[in-house]
mmCIF file with all atom_site columns, C-alpha atoms in Angstrom:
data_model
loop_
_atom_site.group_PDB
_atom_site.id
_atom_site.type_symbol
_atom_site.label_atom_id
_atom_site.label_alt_id
_atom_site.label_comp_id
_atom_site.label_asym_id
_atom_site.label_entity_id
_atom_site.label_seq_id
_atom_site.pdbx_PDB_ins_code
_atom_site.Cartn_x
_atom_site.Cartn_y
_atom_site.Cartn_z
_atom_site.occupancy
_atom_site.B_iso_or_equiv
_atom_site.pdbx_formal_charge
_atom_site.auth_seq_id
_atom_site.auth_comp_id
_atom_site.auth_asym_id
_atom_site.auth_atom_id
_atom_site.pdbx_PDB_model_num
ATOM 1   C CA . MET O 1 1   ? 0.000   0.000  0.000   1.00 0.00 ? 211 MET O CA 1
ATOM 2   C CA . TYR O 1 2   ? 2.871   2.376  0.798   1.00 0.00 ? 212 TYR O CA 1
ATOM 3   C CA . LEU O 1 3   ? 4.305   1.817  -2.683  1.00 0.00 ? 213 LEU O CA 1
ATOM 4   C CA . ASN O 1 4   ? 0.992   2.740  -4.306  1.00 0.00 ? 214 ASN O CA 1
ATOM 5   C CA . ARG O 1 5   ? 0.787   5.987  -2.328  1.00 0.00 ? 215 ARG O CA 1
ATOM 6   C CA . SER O 1 6   ? 4.312   6.794  -3.400  1.00 0.00 ? 216 SER O CA 1
ATOM 7   C CA . ARG O 1 7   ? 3.435   6.194  -7.048  1.00 0.00 ? 217 ARG O CA 1
ATOM 8   C CA . LEU O 1 8   ? 0.270   8.240  -6.685  1.00 0.00 ? 218 LEU O CA 1
ATOM 9   C CA . ALA O 1 9   ? 2.176   11.123 -5.094  1.00 0.00 ? 219 ALA O CA 1
ATOM 10  C CA . GLY O 1 10  ? 4.789   10.975 -7.867  1.00 0.00 ? 220 GLY O CA 1
ATOM 11  C CA . ALA O 1 11  ? 2.115   10.950 -10.563 1.00 0.00 ? 221 ALA O CA 1
ATOM 12  C CA . ALA O 1 12  ? 0.344   13.898 -8.938  1.00 0.00 ? 222 ALA O CA 1
ATOM 13  C CA . SER O 1 13  ? 3.625   15.812 -8.782  1.00 0.00 ? 223 SER O CA 1
ATOM 14  C CA . LEU O 1 14  ? 4.280   15.134 -12.464 1.00 0.00 ? 224 LEU O CA 1
ATOM 15  C CA . LEU O 1 15  ? 0.757   16.240 -13.354 1.00 0.00 ? 225 LEU O CA 1
ATOM 16  C CA . LEU O 1 16  ? 1.159   19.496 -11.429 1.00 0.00 ? 226 LEU O CA 1
ATOM 17  C CA . LEU O 1 17  ? 4.526   20.118 -13.066 1.00 0.00 ? 227 LEU O CA 1
ATOM 18  C CA . ALA O 1 18  ? 3.034   19.469 -16.519 1.00 0.00 ? 228 ALA O CA 1
ATOM 19  C CA . LEU O 1 19  ? 0.154   21.871 -15.822 1.00 0.00 ? 229 LEU O CA 1
ATOM 20  C CA . LEU O 1 20  ? 2.583   24.537 -14.642 1.00 0.00 ? 230 LEU O CA 1
ATOM 21  C CA . VAL O 1 21  ? 4.723   24.179 -17.778 1.00 0.00 ? 231 VAL O CA 1
ATOM 22  C CA . CYS O 1 22  ? 1.637   24.294 -20.031 1.00 0.00 ? 232 CYS O CA 1
ATOM 23  C CA . SER O 1 23  ? 0.300   27.412 -18.338 1.00 0.00 ? 233 SER O CA 1
ATOM 24  C CA . LEU O 1 24  ? 3.661   29.160 -18.668 1.00 0.00 ? 234 LEU O CA 1
ATOM 25  C CA . VAL O 1 25  ? 3.939   28.263 -22.355 1.00 0.00 ? 235 VAL O CA 1
ATOM 26  C CA . ALA O 1 26  ? 0.350   29.328 -23.068 1.00 0.00 ? 236 ALA O CA 1
ATOM 27  C CA . GLY O 1 27  ? 0.859   32.623 -21.258 1.00 0.00 ? 237 GLY O CA 1
ATOM 28  C CA . CYS O 1 28  ? 3.913   33.610 -23.277 1.00 0.00 ? 238 CYS O CA 1
ATOM 29  C CA . GLY O 1 29  ? 2.142   34.621 -26.482 1.00 0.00 ? 239 GLY O CA 1
ATOM 30  C CA . GLY O 1 30  ? 4.071   37.837 -26.954 1.00 0.00 ? 240 GLY O CA 1
ATOM 31  C CA . ALA O 1 31  ? 3.153   41.483 -26.675 1.00 0.00 ? 241 ALA O CA 1
ATOM 32  C CA . ARG O 1 32  ? 1.658   41.715 -30.154 1.00 0.00 ? 242 ARG O CA 1
ATOM 33  C CA . GLN O 1 33  ? -1.154  39.218 -29.573 1.00 0.00 ? 243 GLN O CA 1
ATOM 34  C CA . ALA O 1 34  ? -4.714  40.513 -29.647 1.00 0.00 ? 244 ALA O CA 1
ATOM 35  C CA . ALA O 1 35  ? -6.424  40.995 -26.313 1.00 0.00 ? 245 ALA O CA 1
ATOM 36  C CA . ASP O 1 36  ? -9.389  38.967 -25.152 1.00 0.00 ? 246 ASP O CA 1
ATOM 37  C CA . PRO O 1 37  ? -12.458 40.104 -27.159 1.00 0.00 ? 247 PRO O CA 1
ATOM 38  C CA . THR O 1 38  ? -14.406 40.521 -23.923 1.00 0.00 ? 248 THR O CA 1
ATOM 39  C CA . THR O 1 39  ? -11.908 43.084 -22.605 1.00 0.00 ? 249 THR O CA 1
ATOM 40  C CA . PRO O 1 40  ? -13.722 46.380 -21.959 1.00 0.00 ? 250 PRO O CA 1
ATOM 41  C CA . GLY O 1 41  ? -12.859 49.048 -24.496 1.00 0.00 ? 251 GLY O CA 1
ATOM 42  C CA . THR O 1 42  ? -12.085 46.670 -27.352 1.00 0.00 ? 252 THR O CA 1
ATOM 43  C CA . GLY O 1 43  ? -13.819 45.549 -30.531 1.00 0.00 ? 253 GLY O CA 1
ATOM 44  C CA . SER O 1 44  ? -13.435 43.119 -33.424 1.00 0.00 ? 254 SER O CA 1
ATOM 45  C CA . ALA O 1 45  ? -12.995 43.132 -37.186 1.00 0.00 ? 255 ALA O CA 1
ATOM 46  C CA . LEU O 1 46  ? -13.832 40.573 -39.869 1.00 0.00 ? 256 LEU O CA 1
ATOM 47  C CA . ILE O 1 47  ? -11.828 40.188 -43.063 1.00 0.00 ? 257 ILE O CA 1
ATOM 48  C CA . ALA O 1 48  ? -12.727 37.696 -45.809 1.00 0.00 ? 258 ALA O CA 1
ATOM 49  C CA . ILE O 1 49  ? -9.898  36.710 -48.141 1.00 0.00 ? 259 ILE O CA 1
ATOM 50  C CA . ASP O 1 50  ? -10.967 35.311 -51.522 1.00 0.00 ? 260 ASP O CA 1
ATOM 51  C CA . TRP O 1 51  ? -8.033  33.206 -52.696 1.00 0.00 ? 261 TRP O CA 1
ATOM 52  C CA . PRO O 1 52  ? -8.074  32.582 -56.481 1.00 0.00 ? 262 PRO O CA 1
ATOM 53  C CA . ALA O 1 53  ? -7.128  29.274 -58.060 1.00 0.00 ? 263 ALA O CA 1
ATOM 54  C CA . ARG O 1 54  ? -3.415  29.046 -58.853 1.00 0.00 ? 264 ARG O CA 1
ATOM 55  C CA . GLU O 1 55  ? -4.115  28.763 -62.554 1.00 0.00 ? 265 GLU O CA 1
ATOM 56  C CA . THR O 1 56  ? -6.031  32.063 -62.559 1.00 0.00 ? 266 THR O CA 1
ATOM 57  C CA . GLU O 1 57  ? -4.473  34.783 -64.666 1.00 0.00 ? 267 GLU O CA 1
ATOM 58  C CA . GLN O 1 58  ? -2.602  37.702 -63.131 1.00 0.00 ? 268 GLN O CA 1
ATOM 59  C CA . GLY O 1 59  ? -4.546  40.894 -62.598 1.00 0.00 ? 269 GLY O CA 1
ATOM 60  C CA . ARG O 1 60  ? -6.880  39.564 -59.921 1.00 0.00 ? 270 ARG O CA 1
ATOM 61  C CA . ALA O 1 61  ? -6.961  41.182 -56.489 1.00 0.00 ? 271 ALA O CA 1
ATOM 62  C CA . ILE O 1 62  ? -4.613  38.513 -55.114 1.00 0.00 ? 272 ILE O CA 1
ATOM 63  C CA . PRO O 1 63  ? -1.763  37.527 -57.446 1.00 0.00 ? 273 PRO O CA 1
ATOM 64  C CA . ALA O 1 64  ? -1.746  33.850 -58.440 1.00 0.00 ? 274 ALA O CA 1
ATOM 65  C CA . ASN O 1 65  ? 1.815   33.436 -57.106 1.00 0.00 ? 275 ASN O CA 1
ATOM 66  C CA . ALA O 1 66  ? 0.961   34.839 -53.648 1.00 0.00 ? 276 ALA O CA 1
ATOM 67  C CA . ASN O 1 67  ? 1.349   32.299 -50.838 1.00 0.00 ? 277 ASN O CA 1
ATOM 68  C CA . SER O 1 68  ? 0.493   34.528 -47.884 1.00 0.00 ? 278 SER O CA 1
ATOM 69  C CA . ILE O 1 69  ? -1.196  37.755 -46.943 1.00 0.00 ? 279 ILE O CA 1
ATOM 70  C CA . VAL O 1 70  ? 0.025   39.794 -44.003 1.00 0.00 ? 280 VAL O CA 1
ATOM 71  C CA . ILE O 1 71  ? -2.517  41.994 -42.252 1.00 0.00 ? 281 ILE O CA 1
ATOM 72  C CA . ARG O 1 72  ? -1.127  44.729 -40.031 1.00 0.00 ? 282 ARG O CA 1
ATOM 73  C CA . VAL O 1 73  ? -3.327  46.852 -37.789 1.00 0.00 ? 283 VAL O CA 1
ATOM 74  C CA . PHE O 1 74  ? -2.279  50.393 -36.860 1.00 0.00 ? 284 PHE O CA 1
ATOM 75  C CA . THR O 1 75  ? -3.888  52.584 -34.208 1.00 0.00 ? 285 THR O CA 1
ATOM 76  C CA . GLY O 1 76  ? -1.978  55.830 -34.615 1.00 0.00 ? 286 GLY O CA 1
ATOM 77  C CA . GLU O 1 77  ? 1.327   54.370 -33.464 1.00 0.00 ? 287 GLU O CA 1
ATOM 78  C CA . GLU O 1 78  ? 4.339   53.829 -35.678 1.00 0.00 ? 288 GLU O CA 1
ATOM 79  C CA . HIS O 1 79  ? 4.487   50.119 -34.865 1.00 0.00 ? 289 HIS O CA 1
ATOM 80  C CA . PRO O 1 80  ? 1.578   47.813 -35.689 1.00 0.00 ? 290 PRO O CA 1
ATOM 81  C CA . HIS O 1 81  ? -0.868  46.990 -32.908 1.00 0.00 ? 291 HIS O CA 1
ATOM 82  C CA . LEU O 1 82  ? -1.289  43.538 -34.459 1.00 0.00 ? 292 LEU O CA 1
ATOM 83  C CA . ARG O 1 83  ? 0.294   41.509 -37.281 1.00 0.00 ? 293 ARG O CA 1
ATOM 84  C CA . ARG O 1 84  ? -1.371  38.390 -38.656 1.00 0.00 ? 294 ARG O CA 1
ATOM 85  C CA . VAL O 1 85  ? -0.102  36.101 -41.449 1.00 0.00 ? 295 VAL O CA 1
ATOM 86  C CA . ILE O 1 86  ? -2.716  34.203 -43.448 1.00 0.00 ? 296 ILE O CA 1
ATOM 87  C CA . SER O 1 87  ? -1.286  31.381 -45.549 1.00 0.00 ? 297 SER O CA 1
ATOM 88  C CA . ARG O 1 88  ? -2.815  30.361 -48.874 1.00 0.00 ? 298 ARG O CA 1
ATOM 89  C CA . PRO O 1 89  ? -5.103  27.345 -48.467 1.00 0.00 ? 299 PRO O CA 1
ATOM 90  C CA . SER O 1 90  ? -4.521  24.234 -50.579 1.00 0.00 ? 300 SER O CA 1
ATOM 91  C CA . SER O 1 91  ? -7.423  25.127 -52.889 1.00 0.00 ? 301 SER O CA 1
ATOM 92  C CA . ALA O 1 92  ? -9.229  28.267 -54.013 1.00 0.00 ? 302 ALA O CA 1
ATOM 93  C CA . GLY O 1 93  ? -11.848 29.662 -51.675 1.00 0.00 ? 303 GLY O CA 1
ATOM 94  C CA . THR O 1 94  ? -12.671 32.196 -49.013 1.00 0.00 ? 304 THR O CA 1
ATOM 95  C CA . VAL O 1 95  ? -10.817 32.344 -45.705 1.00 0.00 ? 305 VAL O CA 1
ATOM 96  C CA . ALA O 1 96  ? -12.517 34.349 -42.947 1.00 0.00 ? 306 ALA O CA 1
ATOM 97  C CA . VAL O 1 97  ? -10.253 36.069 -40.433 1.00 0.00 ? 307 VAL O CA 1
ATOM 98  C CA . ARG O 1 98  ? -11.532 37.575 -37.186 1.00 0.00 ? 308 ARG O CA 1
ATOM 99  C CA . LEU O 1 99  ? -9.302  40.008 -35.321 1.00 0.00 ? 309 LEU O CA 1
ATOM 100 C CA . ASP O 1 100 ? -10.332 40.518 -31.685 1.00 0.00 ? 310 ASP O CA 1
ATOM 101 C CA . GLY O 1 101 ? -9.135  42.850 -28.953 1.00 0.00 ? 311 GLY O CA 1
ATOM 102 C CA . LEU O 1 102 ? -8.826  45.889 -31.213 1.00 0.00 ? 312 LEU O CA 1
ATOM 103 C CA . PRO O 1 103 ? -8.927  49.363 -29.681 1.00 0.00 ? 313 PRO O CA 1
ATOM 104 C CA . LEU O 1 104 ? -12.115 51.342 -30.230 1.00 0.00 ? 314 LEU O CA 1
ATOM 105 C CA . GLY O 1 105 ? -12.052 54.151 -32.769 1.00 0.00 ? 315 GLY O CA 1
ATOM 106 C CA . PRO O 1 106 ? -10.319 54.593 -36.126 1.00 0.00 ? 316 PRO O CA 1
ATOM 107 C CA . VAL O 1 107 ? -8.017  51.717 -37.053 1.00 0.00 ? 317 VAL O CA 1
ATOM 108 C CA . LEU O 1 108 ? -5.899  51.366 -40.209 1.00 0.00 ? 318 LEU O CA 1
ATOM 109 C CA . PHE O 1 109 ? -5.708  47.882 -41.758 1.00 0.00 ? 319 PHE O CA 1
ATOM 110 C CA . VAL O 1 110 ? -2.865  47.254 -44.221 1.00 0.00 ? 320 VAL O CA 1
ATOM 111 C CA . ALA O 1 111 ? -2.776  44.035 -46.264 1.00 0.00 ? 321 ALA O CA 1
ATOM 112 C CA . GLU O 1 112 ? 0.150   42.864 -48.382 1.00 0.00 ? 322 GLU O CA 1
ATOM 113 C CA . ALA O 1 113 ? 0.498   39.727 -50.522 1.00 0.00 ? 323 ALA O CA 1
ATOM 114 C CA . PHE O 1 114 ? 3.824   37.858 -50.474 1.00 0.00 ? 324 PHE O CA 1
ATOM 115 C CA . SER O 1 115 ? 5.303   35.000 -52.486 1.00 0.00 ? 325 SER O CA 1
ATOM 116 C CA . ASP O 1 116 ? 6.429   33.077 -49.375 1.00 0.00 ? 326 ASP O CA 1
ATOM 117 C CA . THR O 1 117 ? 4.230   31.475 -46.698 1.00 0.00 ? 327 THR O CA 1
ATOM 118 C CA . ALA O 1 118 ? 5.728   33.475 -43.812 1.00 0.00 ? 328 ALA O CA 1
ATOM 119 C CA . GLY O 1 119 ? 4.971   36.908 -45.264 1.00 0.00 ? 329 GLY O CA 1
ATOM 120 C CA . LEU O 1 120 ? 8.611   37.968 -45.172 1.00 0.00 ? 330 LEU O CA 1
ATOM 121 C CA . ALA O 1 121 ? 9.681   37.968 -48.844 1.00 0.00 ? 331 ALA O CA 1
ATOM 122 C CA . GLN O 1 122 ? 10.444  41.419 -50.169 1.00 0.00 ? 332 GLN O CA 1
ATOM 123 C CA . PRO O 1 123 ? 9.101   43.223 -52.028 1.00 0.00 ? 333 PRO O CA 1
ATOM 124 C CA . PRO O 1 124 ? 5.402   42.451 -51.577 1.00 0.00 ? 334 PRO O CA 1
ATOM 125 C CA . LEU O 1 125 ? 3.472   41.455 -54.700 1.00 0.00 ? 335 LEU O CA 1
ATOM 126 C CA . ALA O 1 126 ? 0.397   43.583 -53.955 1.00 0.00 ? 336 ALA O CA 1
ATOM 127 C CA . SER O 1 127 ? -0.820  45.951 -51.269 1.00 0.00 ? 337 SER O CA 1
ATOM 128 C CA . GLY O 1 128 ? -3.957  47.708 -50.058 1.00 0.00 ? 338 GLY O CA 1
ATOM 129 C CA . SER O 1 129 ? -5.381  49.419 -46.995 1.00 0.00 ? 339 SER O CA 1
ATOM 130 C CA . GLN O 1 130 ? -8.570  50.660 -45.389 1.00 0.00 ? 340 GLN O CA 1
ATOM 131 C CA . THR O 1 131 ? -9.364  52.681 -42.279 1.00 0.00 ? 341 THR O CA 1
ATOM 132 C CA . VAL O 1 132 ? -12.491 51.677 -40.356 1.00 0.00 ? 342 VAL O CA 1
ATOM 133 C CA . THR O 1 133 ? -13.983 52.668 -37.028 1.00 0.00 ? 343 THR O CA 1
ATOM 134 C CA . VAL O 1 134 ? -14.025 49.790 -34.543 1.00 0.00 ? 344 VAL O CA 1
ATOM 135 C CA . GLY O 1 135 ? -16.950 49.785 -32.124 1.00 0.00 ? 345 GLY O CA 1
ATOM 136 C CA . ARG O 1 136 ? -18.063 47.649 -29.178 1.00 0.00 ? 346 ARG O CA 1
ATOM 137 C CA . GLU O 1 137 ? -21.082 46.173 -30.922 1.00 0.00 ? 347 GLU O CA 1
ATOM 138 C CA . ALA O 1 138 ? -20.817 43.725 -33.814 1.00 0.00 ? 348 ALA O CA 1
ATOM 139 C CA . PRO O 1 139 ? -17.461 43.174 -35.523 1.00 0.00 ? 349 PRO O CA 1
ATOM 140 C CA . VAL O 1 140 ? -16.722 45.737 -38.227 1.00 0.00 ? 350 VAL O CA 1
ATOM 141 C CA . THR O 1 141 ? -16.223 44.415 -41.774 1.00 0.00 ? 351 THR O CA 1
ATOM 142 C CA . VAL O 1 142 ? -12.960 45.389 -43.457 1.00 0.00 ? 352 VAL O CA 1
ATOM 143 C CA . ASN O 1 143 ? -12.871 45.443 -47.279 1.00 0.00 ? 353 ASN O CA 1
ATOM 144 C CA . ILE O 1 144 ? -9.412  45.817 -48.782 1.00 0.00 ? 354 ILE O CA 1
ATOM 145 C CA . THR O 1 145 ? -8.642  45.699 -52.496 1.00 0.00 ? 355 THR O CA 1
ATOM 146 C CA . LEU O 1 146 ? -5.056  44.749 -53.283 1.00 0.00 ? 356 LEU O CA 1
ATOM 147 C CA . ALA O 1 147 ? -3.280  46.530 -56.123 1.00 0.00 ? 357 ALA O CA 1
ATOM 148 C CA . PRO O 1 148 ? -0.208  44.978 -57.778 1.00 0.00 ? 358 PRO O CA 1
ATOM 149 C CA . LEU O 1 149 ? 3.070   46.700 -56.953 1.00 0.00 ? 359 LEU O CA 1
#
């Protein structure tokens, strides 16, 4: 019986250690993560990205050779409030992106298409922007048309 208690105590200690490690890892998301959408004084935005088929001709809103779109959100500061990379899905279609925890008021959304999946290749293939007013109620819809660069 003593051996079983020892095993049980060891297992409980391992479980607590695992939970502690998981909570530390989950809590280290970085300063540029969006806040909880229920945080007072914040709102949300919805962006729908219509990815064309790869065989589609150039000249569409998203270039056929684009593999990612980077959305940056600015709130009057030089540095973006939020940066999100959306990778091209395996087939054509619409990808809906919801951005939560945005500050209320005017917000500038900048979208750029890149040839790589990480959104780091320079120069971007296409770019566009829109300023919208974020409110507390329903998420605001952001419509951005990309123009080839």
